[in-house]
Amino acid sequence: MAPDPALDEAAHDLDLIARWRAGDELAASQLVARHADPLARFVARLVDRDEVPDVVQDTFLRAFGALDGF
């Protein structure tokens, strides 16, 4: 049975989160780089085009701020 790529990506994200929480700022940048475009495409279906960058930024700020709760 072939490994599930989604599980590999999730494990990679968990590793990046652990590194970011340990003080590795590059890990946070890598998380944003991995997920910003797909998030922006999703958000673009929900809000006006000029609001997309603000919603994406706010989403990452909220997600990073809530990591301790997970």
mmCIF file with all atom_site columns, N, CA and C in Angstrom, residues 16 18-30:
data_model
loop_
_atom_site.group_PDB
_atom_site.id
_atom_site.type_symbol
_atom_site.label_atom_id
_atom_site.label_alt_id
_atom_site.label_comp_id
_atom_site.label_asym_id
_atom_site.label_entity_id
_atom_site.label_seq_id
_atom_site.pdbx_PDB_ins_code
_atom_site.Cartn_x
_atom_site.Cartn_y
_atom_site.Cartn_z
_atom_site.occupancy
_atom_site.B_iso_or_equiv
_atom_site.pdbx_formal_charge
_atom_site.auth_seq_id
_atom_site.auth_comp_id
_atom_site.auth_asym_id
_atom_site.auth_atom_id
_atom_site.pdbx_PDB_model_num
ATOM 1  N N  . LEU A 1 16 ? 7.019  21.508 11.270 1.00 0.00 ? 16 LEU A N  1
ATOM 2  C CA . LEU A 1 16 ? 7.231  22.950 11.146 1.00 0.00 ? 16 LEU A CA 1
ATOM 3  C C  . LEU A 1 16 ? 6.649  23.691 12.343 1.00 0.00 ? 16 LEU A C  1
ATOM 4  N N  . ALA A 1 18 ? 6.234  22.524 15.396 1.00 0.00 ? 18 ALA A N  1
ATOM 5  C CA . ALA A 1 18 ? 7.106  22.255 16.553 1.00 0.00 ? 18 ALA A CA 1
ATOM 6  C C  . ALA A 1 18 ? 8.369  23.103 16.478 1.00 0.00 ? 18 ALA A C  1
ATOM 7  N N  . ARG A 1 19 ? 8.953  23.204 15.284 1.00 0.00 ? 19 ARG A N  1
ATOM 8  C CA . ARG A 1 19 ? 10.153 24.030 15.125 1.00 0.00 ? 19 ARG A CA 1
ATOM 9  C C  . ARG A 1 19 ? 9.849  25.497 15.386 1.00 0.00 ? 19 ARG A C  1
ATOM 10 N N  . TRP A 1 20 ? 8.707  25.987 14.899 1.00 0.00 ? 20 TRP A N  1
ATOM 11 C CA . TRP A 1 20 ? 8.333  27.386 15.118 1.00 0.00 ? 20 TRP A CA 1
ATOM 12 C C  . TRP A 1 20 ? 8.145  27.652 16.609 1.00 0.00 ? 20 TRP A C  1
ATOM 13 N N  . ARG A 1 21 ? 7.478  26.747 17.292 1.00 0.00 ? 21 ARG A N  1
ATOM 14 C CA . ARG A 1 21 ? 7.246  26.916 18.734 1.00 0.00 ? 21 ARG A CA 1
ATOM 15 C C  . ARG A 1 21 ? 8.557  26.884 19.520 1.00 0.00 ? 21 ARG A C  1
ATOM 16 N N  . ALA A 1 22 ? 9.573  26.236 18.960 1.00 0.00 ? 22 ALA A N  1
ATOM 17 C CA . ALA A 1 22 ? 10.886 26.179 19.599 1.00 0.00 ? 22 ALA A CA 1
ATOM 18 C C  . ALA A 1 22 ? 11.742 27.401 19.248 1.00 0.00 ? 22 ALA A C  1
ATOM 19 N N  . GLY A 1 23 ? 11.174 28.315 18.460 1.00 0.00 ? 23 GLY A N  1
ATOM 20 C CA . GLY A 1 23 ? 11.883 29.557 18.164 1.00 0.00 ? 23 GLY A CA 1
ATOM 21 C C  . GLY A 1 23 ? 12.416 29.697 16.754 1.00 0.00 ? 23 GLY A C  1
ATOM 22 N N  . ASP A 1 24 ? 12.141 28.748 15.886 1.00 0.00 ? 24 ASP A N  1
ATOM 23 C CA . ASP A 1 24 ? 12.624 28.792 14.503 1.00 0.00 ? 24 ASP A CA 1
ATOM 24 C C  . ASP A 1 24 ? 11.658 29.623 13.654 1.00 0.00 ? 24 ASP A C  1
ATOM 25 N N  . GLU A 1 25 ? 12.008 30.897 13.430 1.00 0.00 ? 25 GLU A N  1
ATOM 26 C CA . GLU A 1 25 ? 11.138 31.787 12.656 1.00 0.00 ? 25 GLU A CA 1
ATOM 27 C C  . GLU A 1 25 ? 11.010 31.336 11.199 1.00 0.00 ? 25 GLU A C  1
ATOM 28 N N  . LEU A 1 26 ? 12.036 30.697 10.669 1.00 0.00 ? 26 LEU A N  1
ATOM 29 C CA . LEU A 1 26 ? 11.977 30.207 9.299  1.00 0.00 ? 26 LEU A CA 1
ATOM 30 C C  . LEU A 1 26 ? 10.862 29.168 9.134  1.00 0.00 ? 26 LEU A C  1
ATOM 31 N N  . ALA A 1 27 ? 10.617 28.388 10.159 1.00 0.00 ? 27 ALA A N  1
ATOM 32 C CA . ALA A 1 27 ? 9.555  27.383 10.097 1.00 0.00 ? 27 ALA A CA 1
ATOM 33 C C  . ALA A 1 27 ? 8.191  28.038 9.902  1.00 0.00 ? 27 ALA A C  1
ATOM 34 N N  . ALA A 1 28 ? 7.959  29.159 10.583 1.00 0.00 ? 28 ALA A N  1
ATOM 35 C CA . ALA A 1 28 ? 6.691  29.877 10.402 1.00 0.00 ? 28 ALA A CA 1
ATOM 36 C C  . ALA A 1 28 ? 6.577  30.386 8.968  1.00 0.00 ? 28 ALA A C  1
ATOM 37 N N  . SER A 1 29 ? 7.667  30.901 8.437  1.00 0.00 ? 29 SER A N  1
ATOM 38 C CA . SER A 1 29 ? 7.660  31.377 7.045  1.00 0.00 ? 29 SER A CA 1
ATOM 39 C C  . SER A 1 29 ? 7.369  30.234 6.083  1.00 0.00 ? 29 SER A C  1
ATOM 40 N N  . GLN A 1 30 ? 7.917  29.063 6.368  1.00 0.00 ? 30 GLN A N  1
ATOM 41 C CA . GLN A 1 30 ? 7.672  27.907 5.507  1.00 0.00 ? 30 GLN A CA 1
ATOM 42 C C  . GLN A 1 30 ? 6.212  27.468 5.571  1.00 0.00 ? 30 GLN A C  1
#
